[in-house]
């Protein structure tokens, strides 16, 4: 699984499609565009939502601000 810079992760997957799955990395849930993630998944570019770095923003895994992201992961079955 590769994440980090999203465009770089997409280039890695394009070069080696059977070797990598692409994730979307974030640390602040307020910066996440859920519609963008949904569109990227529907376009078969986004395989997972992660790597979660919320702990670096001092956000606990059970913080309610993460719920919309977890709900989207459940909706997309990823």
Coordinates of N, CA and C in Angstrom, one line a residue:
X1 N 0.9 -1.2 0.0 CA 0.0 0.0 0.0 C 0.9 1.2 0.0
X2 N 0.6 2.1 -0.9 CA 1.4 3.4 -1.0 C 0.4 4.5 -0.7
X3 N 0.9 5.5 0.1 CA 0.2 6.7 0.3 C 1.2 7.8 0.4
X4 N 0.8 8.9 1.0 CA 1.7 10.1 1.0 C 1.2 11.0 -0.1
X5 N 2.1 11.5 -0.9 CA 1.7 12.4 -2.0 C 0.8 11.5 -3.0
X6 N -0.4 11.9 -3.1 CA -1.4 11.1 -3.8 C -1.0 10.9 -5.3
X7 N -0.6 12.0 -5.9 CA -0.2 11.9 -7.3 C 1.0 11.0 -7.5
X8 N 1.9 11.0 -6.6 CA 3.1 10.1 -6.7 C 2.6 8.6 -6.5
X9 N 1.7 8.4 -5.6 CA 1.2 7.1 -5.4 C 0.5 6.6 -6.6
X10 N -0.3 7.5 -7.3 CA -0.9 7.1 -8.6 C 0.1 6.7 -9.7
X11 N 1.2 7.5 -9.7 CA 2.2 7.1 -10.7 C 2.9 5.8 -10.4
X12 N 3.1 5.5 -9.1 CA 3.7 4.2 -8.8 C 2.7 3.1 -9.2
X13 N 1.4 3.2 -8.9 CA 0.5 2.2 -9.3 C 0.4 2.1 -10.8
X14 N 0.5 3.2 -11.6 CA 0.4 3.1 -13.0 C 1.6 2.4 -13.6
X15 N 2.8 2.5 -12.9 CA 4.0 1.8 -13.4 C 3.9 0.4 -13.0
X16 N 3.3 0.0 -11.9 CA 3.3 -1.4 -11.4 C 1.9 -1.7 -10.9
X17 N 0.9 -1.8 -11.7 CA -0.5 -2.0 -11.3 C -0.8 -3.2 -10.5
X18 N 0.0 -4.2 -10.6 CA -0.2 -5.5 -9.8 C 0.6 -5.5 -8.5
X19 N 1.4 -4.5 -8.3 CA 2.2 -4.4 -7.1 C 1.7 -3.5 -6.0
X20 N 1.0 -2.4 -6.4 CA 0.6 -1.4 -5.4 C -0.9 -1.2 -5.3
X21 N -1.3 -0.9 -4.1 CA -2.7 -0.4 -4.0 C -2.5 1.0 -3.4
X22 N -3.4 1.9 -3.8 CA -3.2 3.3 -3.5 C -4.1 3.7 -2.3
X23 N -3.5 4.4 -1.4 CA -4.3 5.0 -0.2 C -4.2 6.5 -0.2
X24 N -5.1 7.1 0.5 CA -5.1 8.5 0.6 C -4.7 8.9 2.1
X25 N -3.6 9.5 2.3 CA -3.1 9.8 3.6 C -3.6 11.2 4.1
X26 N -3.9 11.2 5.4 CA -4.3 12.5 6.0 C -4.1 12.5 7.5
X27 N -3.9 13.6 8.0 CA -3.8 13.7 9.5 C -4.9 14.6 10.1
X28 N -5.5 15.5 9.3 CA -6.6 16.4 9.9 C -7.8 16.0 9.1
X29 N -8.8 15.4 9.8 CA -10.1 15.1 9.1 C -10.8 16.3 8.5
X30 N -10.6 17.4 9.0 CA -11.3 18.6 8.5 C -10.8 19.0 7.1
X31 N -9.7 18.4 6.6 CA -9.1 18.7 5.3 C -9.6 17.7 4.3
X32 N -10.3 16.7 4.6 CA -10.7 15.6 3.7 C -12.0 16.0 2.9
X33 N -11.9 15.9 1.6 CA -13.0 16.1 0.7 C -13.6 14.7 0.4
X34 N -14.6 14.3 1.1 CA -15.2 13.0 1.0 C -15.7 12.7 -0.4
X35 N -16.3 13.7 -1.1 CA -16.7 13.6 -2.5 C -15.5 13.2 -3.4
X36 N -14.4 13.9 -3.2 CA -13.2 13.6 -3.9 C -12.8 12.1 -3.8
X37 N -12.8 11.7 -2.5 CA -12.4 10.3 -2.2 C -13.4 9.3 -2.9
X38 N -14.7 9.6 -2.8 CA -15.7 8.8 -3.5 C -15.5 8.7 -5.0
X39 N -15.2 9.9 -5.6 CA -15.0 9.9 -7.0 C -13.7 9.1 -7.4
X40 N -12.7 9.3 -6.7 CA -11.4 8.6 -6.9 C -11.6 7.1 -6.8
X41 N -12.4 6.6 -5.8 CA -12.7 5.2 -5.7 C -13.5 4.7 -6.9
X42 N -14.5 5.5 -7.2 CA -15.4 5.1 -8.4 C -14.6 5.0 -9.7
X43 N -13.5 5.9 -9.8 CA -12.7 5.9 -11.0 C -11.6 4.8 -10.9
X44 N -11.7 4.0 -9.8 CA -10.7 2.9 -9.6 C -9.3 3.3 -9.4
X45 N -9.1 4.5 -8.9 CA -7.8 5.0 -8.6 C -7.4 4.9 -7.1
X46 N -8.4 4.9 -6.2 CA -8.2 4.9 -4.8 C -8.7 3.5 -4.3
X47 N -7.8 2.8 -3.6 CA -8.1 1.5 -3.1 C -8.4 1.4 -1.7
X48 N -7.8 2.3 -0.9 CA -8.0 2.3 0.6 C -8.0 3.8 1.1
X49 N -8.6 4.0 2.2 CA -8.4 5.3 2.9 C -7.4 5.1 4.0
X50 N -6.3 5.6 3.8 CA -5.2 5.5 4.8 C -4.0 6.0 4.0
X51 N -3.1 6.3 4.7 CA -2.7 6.0 6.1 C -3.2 7.1 7.0
X52 N -3.9 6.8 8.0 CA -4.5 7.8 8.9 C -3.3 8.3 9.8
X53 N -3.2 9.5 9.8 CA -2.1 10.2 10.7 C -2.8 11.1 11.7
X54 N -4.0 10.8 12.0 CA -4.8 11.7 12.9 C -4.1 11.9 14.3
X55 N -3.3 10.9 14.7 CA -2.7 11.0 16.0 C -1.6 12.1 15.9
X56 N -1.1 12.5 14.8 CA -0.2 13.6 14.7 C -0.9 14.9 14.9
X57 N -2.2 15.0 14.7 CA -3.0 16.2 14.9 C -3.6 16.1 16.3
X58 N -3.2 15.1 17.1 CA -3.7 14.9 18.5 C -5.2 14.5 18.4
X59 N -5.6 13.7 17.5 CA -6.9 13.2 17.3 C -6.9 11.7 17.6
X60 N -7.7 11.3 18.6 CA -7.8 9.9 19.0 C -8.6 9.1 17.9
X61 N -8.4 7.8 17.8 CA -9.1 7.0 16.8 C -10.6 7.0 17.0
X62 N -11.1 7.2 18.2 CA -12.5 7.2 18.5 C -13.1 8.6 18.5
X63 N -12.4 9.6 18.0 CA -12.9 11.0 17.9 C -14.0 11.1 16.9
X64 N -15.1 11.7 17.2 CA -16.2 11.8 16.3 C -15.9 12.5 15.0
X65 N -14.8 13.3 14.9 CA -14.5 13.9 13.6 C -14.0 12.9 12.6
X66 N -13.6 11.7 13.0 CA -13.2 10.7 12.1 C -14.4 9.9 11.6
X67 N -15.5 10.0 12.2 CA -16.7 9.2 11.8 C -17.1 9.3 10.4
X68 N -17.1 10.5 9.8 CA -17.5 10.5 8.4 C -16.6 9.8 7.5
X69 N -15.3 9.7 7.8 CA -14.3 9.0 7.0 C -14.5 7.5 7.2
X70 N -14.7 7.1 8.4 CA -15.0 5.7 8.7 C -16.3 5.2 8.0
X71 N -17.3 6.1 8.0 CA -18.6 5.8 7.3 C -18.4 5.7 5.8
X72 N -17.5 6.5 5.2 CA -17.2 6.4 3.8 C -16.5 5.1 3.5
X73 N -15.5 4.8 4.3 CA -14.8 3.5 4.1 C -15.8 2.3 4.1
X74 N -16.7 2.4 5.1 CA -17.7 1.3 5.1 C -18.6 1.3 3.9
X75 N -19.1 2.5 3.5 CA -19.9 2.7 2.3 C -19.2 2.1 1.1
X76 N -17.9 2.4 0.9 CA -17.2 1.9 -0.3 C -16.6 0.5 -0.1
X77 N -16.8 0.0 1.1 CA -16.3 -1.4 1.4 C -14.8 -1.5 1.2
X78 N -14.1 -0.5 1.8 CA -12.6 -0.4 1.7 C -12.1 -0.2 3.1

